[in-house]
Every structure is written in C-alpha cells, then in structure tokens.
mmCIF file of C-alpha atoms and ligand atoms in Angstrom:
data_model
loop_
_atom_site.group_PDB
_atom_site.id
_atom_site.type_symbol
_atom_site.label_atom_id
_atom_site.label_comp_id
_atom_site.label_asym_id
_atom_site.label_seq_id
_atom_site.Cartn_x
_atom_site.Cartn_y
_atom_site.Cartn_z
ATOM 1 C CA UNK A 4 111.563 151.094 176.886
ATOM 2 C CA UNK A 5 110.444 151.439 173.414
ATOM 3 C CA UNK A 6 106.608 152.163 171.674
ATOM 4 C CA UNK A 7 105.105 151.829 169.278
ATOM 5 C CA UNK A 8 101.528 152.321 168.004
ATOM 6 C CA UNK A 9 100.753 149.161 168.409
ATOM 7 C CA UNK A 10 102.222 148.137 171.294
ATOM 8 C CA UNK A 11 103.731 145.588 169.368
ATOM 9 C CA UNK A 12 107.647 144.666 169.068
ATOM 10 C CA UNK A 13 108.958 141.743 167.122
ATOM 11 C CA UNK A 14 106.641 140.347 165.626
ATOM 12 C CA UNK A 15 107.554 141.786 161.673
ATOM 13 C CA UNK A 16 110.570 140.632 159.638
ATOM 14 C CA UNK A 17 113.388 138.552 161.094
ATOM 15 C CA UNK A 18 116.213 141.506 160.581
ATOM 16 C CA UNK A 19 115.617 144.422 163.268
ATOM 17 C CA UNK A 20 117.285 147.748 162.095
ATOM 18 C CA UNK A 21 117.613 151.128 164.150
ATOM 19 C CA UNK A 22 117.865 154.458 162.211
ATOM 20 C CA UNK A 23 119.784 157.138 164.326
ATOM 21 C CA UNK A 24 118.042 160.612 163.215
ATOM 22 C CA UNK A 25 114.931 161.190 161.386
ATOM 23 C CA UNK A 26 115.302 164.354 159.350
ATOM 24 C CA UNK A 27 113.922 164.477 155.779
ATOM 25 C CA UNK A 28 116.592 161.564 154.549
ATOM 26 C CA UNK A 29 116.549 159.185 157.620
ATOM 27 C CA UNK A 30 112.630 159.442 158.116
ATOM 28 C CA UNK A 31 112.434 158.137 154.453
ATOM 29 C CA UNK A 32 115.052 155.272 155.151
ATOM 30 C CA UNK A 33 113.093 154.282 158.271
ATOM 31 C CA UNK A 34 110.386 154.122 156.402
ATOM 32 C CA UNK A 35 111.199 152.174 153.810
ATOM 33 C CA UNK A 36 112.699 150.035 156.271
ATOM 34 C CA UNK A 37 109.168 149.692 157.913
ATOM 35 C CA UNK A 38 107.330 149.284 154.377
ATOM 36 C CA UNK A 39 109.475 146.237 153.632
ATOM 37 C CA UNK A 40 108.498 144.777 157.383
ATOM 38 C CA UNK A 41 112.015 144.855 159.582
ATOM 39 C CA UNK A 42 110.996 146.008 162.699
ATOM 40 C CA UNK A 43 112.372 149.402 162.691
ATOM 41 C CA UNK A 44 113.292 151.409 165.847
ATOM 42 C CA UNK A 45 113.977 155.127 165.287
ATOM 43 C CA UNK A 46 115.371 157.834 167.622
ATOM 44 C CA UNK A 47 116.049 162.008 167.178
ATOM 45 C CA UNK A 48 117.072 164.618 168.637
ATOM 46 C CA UNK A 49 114.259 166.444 168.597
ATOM 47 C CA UNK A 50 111.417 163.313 169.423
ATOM 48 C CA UNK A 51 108.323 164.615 167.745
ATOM 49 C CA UNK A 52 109.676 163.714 164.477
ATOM 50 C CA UNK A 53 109.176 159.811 165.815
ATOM 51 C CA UNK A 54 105.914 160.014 165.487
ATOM 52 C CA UNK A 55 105.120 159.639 161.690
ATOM 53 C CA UNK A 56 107.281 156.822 161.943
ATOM 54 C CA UNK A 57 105.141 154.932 165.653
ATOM 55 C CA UNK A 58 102.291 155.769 163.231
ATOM 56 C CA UNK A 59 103.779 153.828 160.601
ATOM 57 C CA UNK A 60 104.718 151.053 162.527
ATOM 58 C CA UNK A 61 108.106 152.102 163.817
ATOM 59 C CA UNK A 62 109.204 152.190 167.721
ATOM 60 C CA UNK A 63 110.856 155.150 169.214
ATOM 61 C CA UNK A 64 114.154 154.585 171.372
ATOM 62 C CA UNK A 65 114.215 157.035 174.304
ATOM 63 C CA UNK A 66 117.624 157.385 173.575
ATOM 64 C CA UNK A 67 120.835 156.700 170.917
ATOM 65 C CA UNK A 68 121.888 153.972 173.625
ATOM 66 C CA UNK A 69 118.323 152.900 173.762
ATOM 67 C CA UNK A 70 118.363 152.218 169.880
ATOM 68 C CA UNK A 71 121.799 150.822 169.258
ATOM 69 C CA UNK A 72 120.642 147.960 171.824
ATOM 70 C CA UNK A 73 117.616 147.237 170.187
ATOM 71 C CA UNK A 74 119.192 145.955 166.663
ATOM 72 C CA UNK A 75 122.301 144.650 165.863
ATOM 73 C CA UNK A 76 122.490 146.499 162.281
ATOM 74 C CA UNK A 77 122.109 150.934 162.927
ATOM 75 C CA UNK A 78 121.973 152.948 160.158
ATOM 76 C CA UNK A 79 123.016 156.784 161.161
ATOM 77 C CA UNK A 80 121.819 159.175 158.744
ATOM 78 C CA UNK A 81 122.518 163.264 160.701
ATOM 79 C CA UNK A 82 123.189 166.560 159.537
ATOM 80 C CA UNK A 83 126.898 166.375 159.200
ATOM 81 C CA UNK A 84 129.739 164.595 160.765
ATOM 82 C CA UNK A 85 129.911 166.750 163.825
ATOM 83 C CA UNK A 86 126.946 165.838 164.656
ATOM 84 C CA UNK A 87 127.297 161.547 164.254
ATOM 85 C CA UNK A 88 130.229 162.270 166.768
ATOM 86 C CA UNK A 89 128.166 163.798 168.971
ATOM 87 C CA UNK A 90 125.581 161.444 168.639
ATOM 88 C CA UNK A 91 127.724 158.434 168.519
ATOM 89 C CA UNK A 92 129.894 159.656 171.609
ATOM 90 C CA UNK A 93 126.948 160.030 173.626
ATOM 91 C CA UNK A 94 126.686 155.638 172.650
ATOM 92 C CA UNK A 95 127.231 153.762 176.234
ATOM 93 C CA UNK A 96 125.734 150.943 175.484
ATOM 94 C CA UNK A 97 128.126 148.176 173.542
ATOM 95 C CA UNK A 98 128.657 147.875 169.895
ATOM 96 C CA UNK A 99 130.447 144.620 170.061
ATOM 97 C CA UNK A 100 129.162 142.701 167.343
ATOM 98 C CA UNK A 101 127.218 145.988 165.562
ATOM 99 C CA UNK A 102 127.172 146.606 161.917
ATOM 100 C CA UNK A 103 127.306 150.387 162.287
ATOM 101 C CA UNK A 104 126.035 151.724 158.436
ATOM 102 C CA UNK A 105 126.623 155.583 158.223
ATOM 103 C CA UNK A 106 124.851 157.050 155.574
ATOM 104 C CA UNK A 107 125.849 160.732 156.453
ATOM 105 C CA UNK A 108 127.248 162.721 154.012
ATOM 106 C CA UNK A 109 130.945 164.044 154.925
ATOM 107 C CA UNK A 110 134.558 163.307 154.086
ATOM 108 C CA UNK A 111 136.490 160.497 153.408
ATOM 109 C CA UNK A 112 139.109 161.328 156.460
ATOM 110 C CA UNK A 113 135.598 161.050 158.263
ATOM 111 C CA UNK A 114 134.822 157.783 157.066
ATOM 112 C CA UNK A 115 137.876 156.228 158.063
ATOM 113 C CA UNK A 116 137.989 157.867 161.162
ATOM 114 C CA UNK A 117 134.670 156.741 162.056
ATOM 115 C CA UNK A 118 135.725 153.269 160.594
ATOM 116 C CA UNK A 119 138.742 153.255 163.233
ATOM 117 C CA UNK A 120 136.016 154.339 166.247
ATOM 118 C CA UNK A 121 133.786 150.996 165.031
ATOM 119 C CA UNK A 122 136.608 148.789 164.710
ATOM 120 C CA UNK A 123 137.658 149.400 168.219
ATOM 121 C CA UNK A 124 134.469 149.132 169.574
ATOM 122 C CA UNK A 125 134.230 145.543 167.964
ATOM 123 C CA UNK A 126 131.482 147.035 165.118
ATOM 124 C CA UNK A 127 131.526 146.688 161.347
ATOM 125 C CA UNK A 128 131.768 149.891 159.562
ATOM 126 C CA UNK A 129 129.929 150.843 156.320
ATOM 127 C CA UNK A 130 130.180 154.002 155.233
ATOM 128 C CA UNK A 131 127.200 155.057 152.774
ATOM 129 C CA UNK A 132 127.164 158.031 150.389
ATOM 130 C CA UNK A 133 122.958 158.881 149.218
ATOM 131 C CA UNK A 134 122.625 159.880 145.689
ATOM 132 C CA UNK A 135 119.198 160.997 145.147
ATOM 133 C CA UNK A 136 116.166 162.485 147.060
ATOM 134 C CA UNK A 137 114.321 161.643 150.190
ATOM 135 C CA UNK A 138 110.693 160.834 148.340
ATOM 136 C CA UNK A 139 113.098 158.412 145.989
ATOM 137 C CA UNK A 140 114.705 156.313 148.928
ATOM 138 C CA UNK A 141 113.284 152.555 148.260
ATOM 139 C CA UNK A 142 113.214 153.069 144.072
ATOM 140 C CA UNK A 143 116.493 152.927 141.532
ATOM 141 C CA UNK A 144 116.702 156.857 141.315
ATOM 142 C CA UNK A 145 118.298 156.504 144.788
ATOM 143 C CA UNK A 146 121.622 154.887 144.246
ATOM 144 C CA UNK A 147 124.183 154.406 147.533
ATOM 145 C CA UNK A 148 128.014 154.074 147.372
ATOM 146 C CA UNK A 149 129.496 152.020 150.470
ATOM 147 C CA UNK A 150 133.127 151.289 151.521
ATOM 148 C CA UNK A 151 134.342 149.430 154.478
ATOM 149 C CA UNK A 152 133.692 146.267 155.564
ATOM 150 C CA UNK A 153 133.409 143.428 152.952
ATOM 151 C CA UNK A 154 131.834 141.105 155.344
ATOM 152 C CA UNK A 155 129.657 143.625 156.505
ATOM 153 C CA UNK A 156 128.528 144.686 152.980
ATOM 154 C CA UNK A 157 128.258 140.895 151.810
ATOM 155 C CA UNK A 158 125.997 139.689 154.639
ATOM 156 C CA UNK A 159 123.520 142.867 154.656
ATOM 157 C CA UNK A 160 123.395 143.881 150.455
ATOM 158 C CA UNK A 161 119.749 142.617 150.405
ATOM 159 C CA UNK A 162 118.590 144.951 153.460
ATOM 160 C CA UNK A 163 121.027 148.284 151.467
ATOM 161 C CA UNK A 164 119.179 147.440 148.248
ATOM 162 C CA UNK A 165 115.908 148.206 149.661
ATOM 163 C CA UNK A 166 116.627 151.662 149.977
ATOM 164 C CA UNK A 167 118.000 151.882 146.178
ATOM 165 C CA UNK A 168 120.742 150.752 143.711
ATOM 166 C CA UNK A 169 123.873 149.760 145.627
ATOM 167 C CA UNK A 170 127.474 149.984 145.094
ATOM 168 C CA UNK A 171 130.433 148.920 146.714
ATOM 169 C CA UNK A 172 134.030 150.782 146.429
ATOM 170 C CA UNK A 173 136.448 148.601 148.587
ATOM 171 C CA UNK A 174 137.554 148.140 152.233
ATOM 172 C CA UNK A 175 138.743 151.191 153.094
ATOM 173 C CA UNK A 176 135.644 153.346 154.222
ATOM 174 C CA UNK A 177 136.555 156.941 152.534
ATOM 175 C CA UNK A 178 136.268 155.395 149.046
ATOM 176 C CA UNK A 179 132.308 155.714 148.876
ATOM 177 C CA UNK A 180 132.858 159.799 150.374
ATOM 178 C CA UNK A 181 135.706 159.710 147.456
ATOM 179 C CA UNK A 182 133.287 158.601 144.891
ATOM 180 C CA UNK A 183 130.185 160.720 146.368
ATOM 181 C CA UNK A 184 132.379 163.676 146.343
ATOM 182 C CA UNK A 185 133.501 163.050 142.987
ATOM 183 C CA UNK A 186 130.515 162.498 141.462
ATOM 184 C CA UNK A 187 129.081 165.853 143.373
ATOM 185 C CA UNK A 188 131.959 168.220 142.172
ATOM 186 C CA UNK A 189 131.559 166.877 138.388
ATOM 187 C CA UNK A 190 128.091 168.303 138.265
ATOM 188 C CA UNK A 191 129.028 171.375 139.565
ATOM 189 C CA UNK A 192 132.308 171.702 137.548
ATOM 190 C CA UNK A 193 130.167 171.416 134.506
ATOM 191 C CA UNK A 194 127.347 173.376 135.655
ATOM 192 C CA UNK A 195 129.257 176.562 136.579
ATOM 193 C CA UNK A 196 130.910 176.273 132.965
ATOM 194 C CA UNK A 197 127.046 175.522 131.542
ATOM 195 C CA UNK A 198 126.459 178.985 133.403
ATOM 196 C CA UNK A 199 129.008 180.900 132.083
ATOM 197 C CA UNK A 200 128.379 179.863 128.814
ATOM 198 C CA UNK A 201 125.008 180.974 129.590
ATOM 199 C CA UNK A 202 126.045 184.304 130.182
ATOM 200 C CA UNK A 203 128.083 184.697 126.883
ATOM 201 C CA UNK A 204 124.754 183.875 124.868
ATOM 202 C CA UNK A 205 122.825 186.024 127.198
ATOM 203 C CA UNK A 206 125.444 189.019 126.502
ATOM 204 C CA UNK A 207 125.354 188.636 122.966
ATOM 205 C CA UNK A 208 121.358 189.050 122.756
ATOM 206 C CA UNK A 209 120.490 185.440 122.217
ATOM 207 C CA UNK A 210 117.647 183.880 124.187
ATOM 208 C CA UNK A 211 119.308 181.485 127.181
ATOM 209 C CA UNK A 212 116.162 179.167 127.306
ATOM 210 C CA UNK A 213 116.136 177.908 123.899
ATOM 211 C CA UNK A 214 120.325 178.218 123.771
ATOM 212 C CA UNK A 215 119.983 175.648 126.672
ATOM 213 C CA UNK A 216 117.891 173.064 125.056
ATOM 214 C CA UNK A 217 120.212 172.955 122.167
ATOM 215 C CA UNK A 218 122.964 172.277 124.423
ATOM 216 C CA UNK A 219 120.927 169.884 126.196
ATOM 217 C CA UNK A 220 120.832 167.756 123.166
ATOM 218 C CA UNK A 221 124.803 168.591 121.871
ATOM 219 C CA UNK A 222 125.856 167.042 125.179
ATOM 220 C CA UNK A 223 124.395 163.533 124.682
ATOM 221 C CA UNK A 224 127.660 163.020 122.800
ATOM 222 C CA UNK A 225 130.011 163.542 125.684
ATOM 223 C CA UNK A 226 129.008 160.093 127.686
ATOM 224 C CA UNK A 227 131.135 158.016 125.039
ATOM 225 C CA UNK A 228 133.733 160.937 125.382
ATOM 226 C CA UNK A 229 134.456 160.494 128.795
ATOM 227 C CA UNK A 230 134.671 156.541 128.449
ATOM 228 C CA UNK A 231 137.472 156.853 125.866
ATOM 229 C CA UNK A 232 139.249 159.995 127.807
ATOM 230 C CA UNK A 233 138.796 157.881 131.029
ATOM 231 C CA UNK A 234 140.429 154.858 129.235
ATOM 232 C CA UNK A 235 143.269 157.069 127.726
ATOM 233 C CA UNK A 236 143.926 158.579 130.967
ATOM 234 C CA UNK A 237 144.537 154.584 132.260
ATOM 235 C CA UNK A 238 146.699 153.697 129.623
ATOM 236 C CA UNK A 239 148.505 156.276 128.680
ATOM 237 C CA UNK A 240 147.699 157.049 125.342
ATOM 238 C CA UNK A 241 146.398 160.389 124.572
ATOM 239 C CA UNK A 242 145.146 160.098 120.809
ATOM 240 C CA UNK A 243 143.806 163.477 119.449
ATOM 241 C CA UNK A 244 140.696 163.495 120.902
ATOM 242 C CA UNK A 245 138.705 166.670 120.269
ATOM 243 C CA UNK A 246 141.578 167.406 117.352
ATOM 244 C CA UNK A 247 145.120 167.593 118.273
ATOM 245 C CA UNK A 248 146.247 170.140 120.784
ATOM 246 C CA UNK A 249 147.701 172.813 118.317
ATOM 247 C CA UNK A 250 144.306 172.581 116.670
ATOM 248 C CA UNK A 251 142.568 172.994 119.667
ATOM 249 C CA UNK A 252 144.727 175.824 121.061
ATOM 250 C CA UNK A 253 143.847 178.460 118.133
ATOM 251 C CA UNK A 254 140.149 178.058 118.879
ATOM 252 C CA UNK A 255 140.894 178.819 122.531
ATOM 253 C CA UNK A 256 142.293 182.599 121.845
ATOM 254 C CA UNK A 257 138.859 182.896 119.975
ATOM 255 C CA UNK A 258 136.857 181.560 123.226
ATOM 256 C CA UNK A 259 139.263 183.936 125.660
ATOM 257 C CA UNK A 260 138.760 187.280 123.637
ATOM 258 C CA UNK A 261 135.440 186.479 123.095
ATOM 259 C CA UNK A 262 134.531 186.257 126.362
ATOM 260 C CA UNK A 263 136.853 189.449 127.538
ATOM 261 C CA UNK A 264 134.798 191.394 124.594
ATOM 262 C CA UNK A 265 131.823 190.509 126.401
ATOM 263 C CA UNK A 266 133.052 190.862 130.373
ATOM 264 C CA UNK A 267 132.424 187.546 130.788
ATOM 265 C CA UNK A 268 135.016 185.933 133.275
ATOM 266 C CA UNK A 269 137.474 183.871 130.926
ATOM 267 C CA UNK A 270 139.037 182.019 133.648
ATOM 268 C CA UNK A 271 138.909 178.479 132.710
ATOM 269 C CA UNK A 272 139.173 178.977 129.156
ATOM 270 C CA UNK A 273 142.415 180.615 130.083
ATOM 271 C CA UNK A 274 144.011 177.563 132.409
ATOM 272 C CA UNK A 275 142.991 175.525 129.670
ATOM 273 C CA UNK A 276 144.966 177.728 127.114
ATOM 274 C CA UNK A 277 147.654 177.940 129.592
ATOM 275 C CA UNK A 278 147.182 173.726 129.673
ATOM 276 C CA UNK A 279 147.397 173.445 126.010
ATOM 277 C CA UNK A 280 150.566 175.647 125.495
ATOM 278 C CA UNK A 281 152.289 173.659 127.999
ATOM 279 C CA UNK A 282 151.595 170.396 126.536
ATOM 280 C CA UNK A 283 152.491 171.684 122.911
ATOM 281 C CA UNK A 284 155.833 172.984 124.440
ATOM 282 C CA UNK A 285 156.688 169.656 126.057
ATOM 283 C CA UNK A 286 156.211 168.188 122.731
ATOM 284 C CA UNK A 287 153.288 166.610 122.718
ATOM 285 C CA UNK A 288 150.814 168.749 120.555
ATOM 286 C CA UNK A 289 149.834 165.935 118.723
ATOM 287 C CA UNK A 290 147.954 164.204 121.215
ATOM 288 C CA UNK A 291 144.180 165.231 122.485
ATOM 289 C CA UNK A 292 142.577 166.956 124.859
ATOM 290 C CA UNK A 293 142.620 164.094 127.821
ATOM 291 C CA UNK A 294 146.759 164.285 127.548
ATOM 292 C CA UNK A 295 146.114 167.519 129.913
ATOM 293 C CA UNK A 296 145.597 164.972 132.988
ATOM 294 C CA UNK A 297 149.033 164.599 132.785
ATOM 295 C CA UNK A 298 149.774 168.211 133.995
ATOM 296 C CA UNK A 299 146.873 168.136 136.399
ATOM 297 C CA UNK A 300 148.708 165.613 138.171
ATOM 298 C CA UNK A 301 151.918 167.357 138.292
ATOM 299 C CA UNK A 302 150.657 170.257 140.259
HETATM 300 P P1 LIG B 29 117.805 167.221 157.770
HETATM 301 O O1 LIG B 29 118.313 168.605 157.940
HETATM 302 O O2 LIG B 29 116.404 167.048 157.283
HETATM 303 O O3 LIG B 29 117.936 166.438 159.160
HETATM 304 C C1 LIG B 29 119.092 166.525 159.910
HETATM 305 C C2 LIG B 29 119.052 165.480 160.993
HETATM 306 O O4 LIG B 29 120.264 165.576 161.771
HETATM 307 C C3 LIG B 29 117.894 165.649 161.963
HETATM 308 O O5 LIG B 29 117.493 164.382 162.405
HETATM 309 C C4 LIG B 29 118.549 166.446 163.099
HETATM 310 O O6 LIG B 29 117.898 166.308 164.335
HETATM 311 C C5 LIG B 29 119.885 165.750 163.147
HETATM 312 N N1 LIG B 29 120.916 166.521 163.826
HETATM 313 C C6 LIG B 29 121.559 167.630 163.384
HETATM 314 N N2 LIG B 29 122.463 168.038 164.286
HETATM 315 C C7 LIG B 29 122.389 167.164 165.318
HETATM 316 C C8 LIG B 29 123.082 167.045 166.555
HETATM 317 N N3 LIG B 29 124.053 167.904 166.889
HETATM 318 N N4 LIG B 29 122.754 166.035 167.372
HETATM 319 C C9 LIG B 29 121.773 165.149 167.028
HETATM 320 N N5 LIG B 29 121.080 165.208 165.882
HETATM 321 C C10 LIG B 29 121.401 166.208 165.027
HETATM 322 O O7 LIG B 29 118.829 166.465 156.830
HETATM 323 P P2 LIG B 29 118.558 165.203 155.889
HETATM 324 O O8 LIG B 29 117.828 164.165 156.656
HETATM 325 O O9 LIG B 29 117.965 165.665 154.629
HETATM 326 O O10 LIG B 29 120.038 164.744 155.566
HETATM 327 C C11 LIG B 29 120.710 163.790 156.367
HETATM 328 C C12 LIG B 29 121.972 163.369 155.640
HETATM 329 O O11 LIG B 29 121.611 162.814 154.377
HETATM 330 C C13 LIG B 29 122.916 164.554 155.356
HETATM 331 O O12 LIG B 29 124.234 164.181 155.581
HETATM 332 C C14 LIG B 29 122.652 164.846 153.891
HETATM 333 O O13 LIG B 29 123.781 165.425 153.245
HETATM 334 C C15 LIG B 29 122.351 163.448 153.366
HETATM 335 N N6 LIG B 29 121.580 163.509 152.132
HETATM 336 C C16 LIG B 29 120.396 164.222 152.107
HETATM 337 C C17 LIG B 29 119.704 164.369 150.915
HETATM 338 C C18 LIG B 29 118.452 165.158 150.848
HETATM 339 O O14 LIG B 29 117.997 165.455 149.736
HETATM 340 N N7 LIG B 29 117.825 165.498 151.959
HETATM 341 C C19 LIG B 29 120.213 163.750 149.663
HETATM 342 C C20 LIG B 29 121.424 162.963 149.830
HETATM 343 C C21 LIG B 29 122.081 162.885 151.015
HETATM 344 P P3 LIG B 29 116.702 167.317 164.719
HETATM 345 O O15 LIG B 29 115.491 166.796 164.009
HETATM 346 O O16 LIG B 29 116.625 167.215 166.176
HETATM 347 O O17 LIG B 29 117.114 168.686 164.248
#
C-alpha cells in the first residue's frame, strides 16, 4: 500500500517513476521528478526521509518490492554499489519489462555487472553517472552520463533531461562510470599539481591567494590545448606542442631542483623528465609534449 499526502495516486503525469533511496541526491531527483508532475513513488532505508517528499506530493513504498511494482521506469540513486546490491537483491517482485536507471556512483565492472543482473531479469539497464550538486538536479549545472541500453535511453531522454544536461556513451553500461571517473580524476590530477605549485610560491615568500588568481586566468589557455593534444593523440601526430621535447626537457631540471631547493616533493616533474628523456632517446625529440601518451600506453 502506498500514501501519500493527499491520498491521491495517479492522477499527475502519464509516466510514473520510483526513486530507490532518498539521501541528499535521490531526494532532489524525486523531487524534481514530482515538480515536473510524474507521479513519483519513493522508498529508504531509513523511512522518515519519505516524508519531505508525501509532503511534496510523492508516495512512499513500504518496501523496494513495493516501489519497483508501482512504475515501470526506477531510478536507484544509494550510497555505493554495495549497497544497490543489497537493495536490489532484496527485489522479489518482477522486473520483466523494467527500465532499471542507476544513477549510483561506482565502477564500470559495476555497471556491467549490474547491466548483466537487469538483462536477466528481462529489465533495461541505464547506468547514470551525476555531475553536479543535489540543490542543482533539474537545471544545466547538473549534467548525467548514461551507457547501456539504446532503446532504453531513446524512449526515456525527455524524463533524464529533467534532472539536467544528458549524455549518452554507448551500449555497454561501464562507459558512463568510464567517463564519470575520468572526468573526476582530471580534476584531481590537476588540482594536486595546482597544490603543489601552491606550495613552491608559498615557500618562496609569495602570497598563494593572489598567485592563484593569476593562475586562474593563465589557465584559460589550456581548453584549446587539450583539443589539439586530444586530436594529436588520435592521429598520431605529435607536432611540438609546448616547444619541442629537447626544449622542454632543459626547463624541467630547472622545475626539479627548484622544487628539491625548496623541499617541495618533485615527483611528477621528475616522471615527466624521466618521460621526456625517453622520448628524446627513441628519437623523437622533435615532437611535443602530447607525444608522451605514447609511453603512457606502453606501461
Ligand atoms: P547520501 O549519503 O545523502 O545518501 C545515501 C543513501 O543511500 C541514503 O538513502 C541511504 O539510506 C542509502 N543507503 C546507504 N547504504 C544503504 C544500504 N546498505 N541499504 C539501503 N540503503 C542504503 O548520499 P547522496 O544521496 O548524496 O548520494 C547518492 C549517490 O549519488 C552516491 O553514489 C553519490 O556518489 C552520488 N552523487 C552524489 C552527489 C552529491 O553531491 N551528494 C553528487 C554526484 C553524485 P539511509 O537514509 O537509510 O541511510
């Protein structure tokens, strides 16, 4: 038996969804589902976080089995992937027919594995990948990477674009986790270098805060830069971008003892230097700074 405020099922928009967990990320998709008028029914773990949602217009499932019967498209949004198994194993009730959207962040062995559980169940799988913050969900500064099923994406795009921009990475379900991952460990690759370097201007006496603003603006010409790396990576020819590498690999002793001088950890710099002299020794220290993919991918 579901409730709702109201007492009212039904009667709102023609596509019923279920949301599986209502933590800070699934109470805002539930919500937005609400807002745009599907008639929404929620469940968690813990029930008392229902009740924002009943107040809103939302009716709470006793139960995951409960929920998963009372719409043909469930969107799962938990902590972590151990607990959609749990949750998702505790499922009696048939999925035959189900378009099962995950939009729980975890990895792309997940996602397929997950995909495989669906598929046998006679469900469409979508994994989803969030980009952005809970108070967001339902504007463009959320975006959403799916993989999976094509059909399943096709027919539903309209309902996944209320809850922000959507994108869709193929049929096999890890590729939105690959991209989501991706795009995660860029910002942190950069930011832990951004911190370092941080530390060298804060060693040397020079005030961080303003350093940083003057960085903020020196990067605005790396977007272009990783375009024409990214398209001399796919076709296999590294001009000499950033200078040629036997430019490049003077100034990189500069950056290492610097950094040493200081006590600053040098660690990158130095697989970089290590990068460089490898490339120049296999002949190719004419080409640019991107032509160091080519060892990556050795390794
Ligand atoms: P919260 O910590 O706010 O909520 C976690 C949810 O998972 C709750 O509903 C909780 O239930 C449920 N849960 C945890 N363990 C279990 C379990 N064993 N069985 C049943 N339910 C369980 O997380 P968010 O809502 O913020 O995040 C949800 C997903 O969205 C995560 O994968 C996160 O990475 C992703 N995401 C979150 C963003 C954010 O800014 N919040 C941004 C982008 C992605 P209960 O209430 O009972 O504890």
């Amino acid at each position: 038996m579901t409730t709702t405020a109201t007492g009212t099922t039904g009667s709102l928009a023609a596509d019923p969804v279920t949301v599986l967990g209502l933590g800070d990320m699934g109470s805002a998709i539930a919500r937005a589902f609400v807002e745009r008028g599907h008639r929404t029914t929620v469940w968690n773990r813990t029930a008392s976080k229902c009740r924002p949602l009943v107040e809103a217009g939302a009716s709470a499932a006793a139960t995951p089995d409960e929920a998963v019967e009372a719409s043909r498209f469930v969107v799962v949004c938990l902590l972590d992937s151990a607990a959609v198994d749990e949750v998702l194993g505790s499922v009696t009730s048939s999925l035959a027919g189900k378009v099962l959207v995950n939009l729980t962040s975890g990895s792309p062995s997940q996602a397929r594995s997950n995909e495989r559980w669906a598929r046998e169940r006679g469900a469409e799988y979508l994994d989803g990948k969030i980009m952005g913050d809970p108070p967001d969900v339902g504007t463009s500064n959320v975006s959403l990477s799916f993989s999976g099923s094509r059909s399943a994406f096709d027919a539903h795009e309209p309902i996944l674009r209320e809850l922000g921009g959507v994108a869709y990475h193929g049929e096999d379900a890890g590729l939105a986790a690959v991209e989501f991952l991706a795009q995660v460990a860029m910002g942190y690759e950069l930011l832990i270098g951004f911190l370092h370097t941080l530390s060298v201007v804060h060693a040397e006496g020079v005030e961080v805060e303003a350093f940083a603003e003057r960085v903020a603006g020196s990067v605005a010409a790396y977007p272009p830069l990783l375009t024409m790396m990214g398209k001399a990576i796919g076709s296999g020819e590294y001009g000499p971008d950033l200078g040629s590498l036997r430019v490049q690999a003077a100034l990189m002793d500069d950056l290492i003892s610097h950094r040493e001088s200081l006590g600053v950890e040098a660690v990158r710099m130095r697989e970089v230097k290590e990068l460089m002299d490898q490339r120049i020794a296999d002949g190719h220290g004419g080409q640019g700074f991107s032509s160091l993919f080519e060892l990556l991918t050795k390794r």
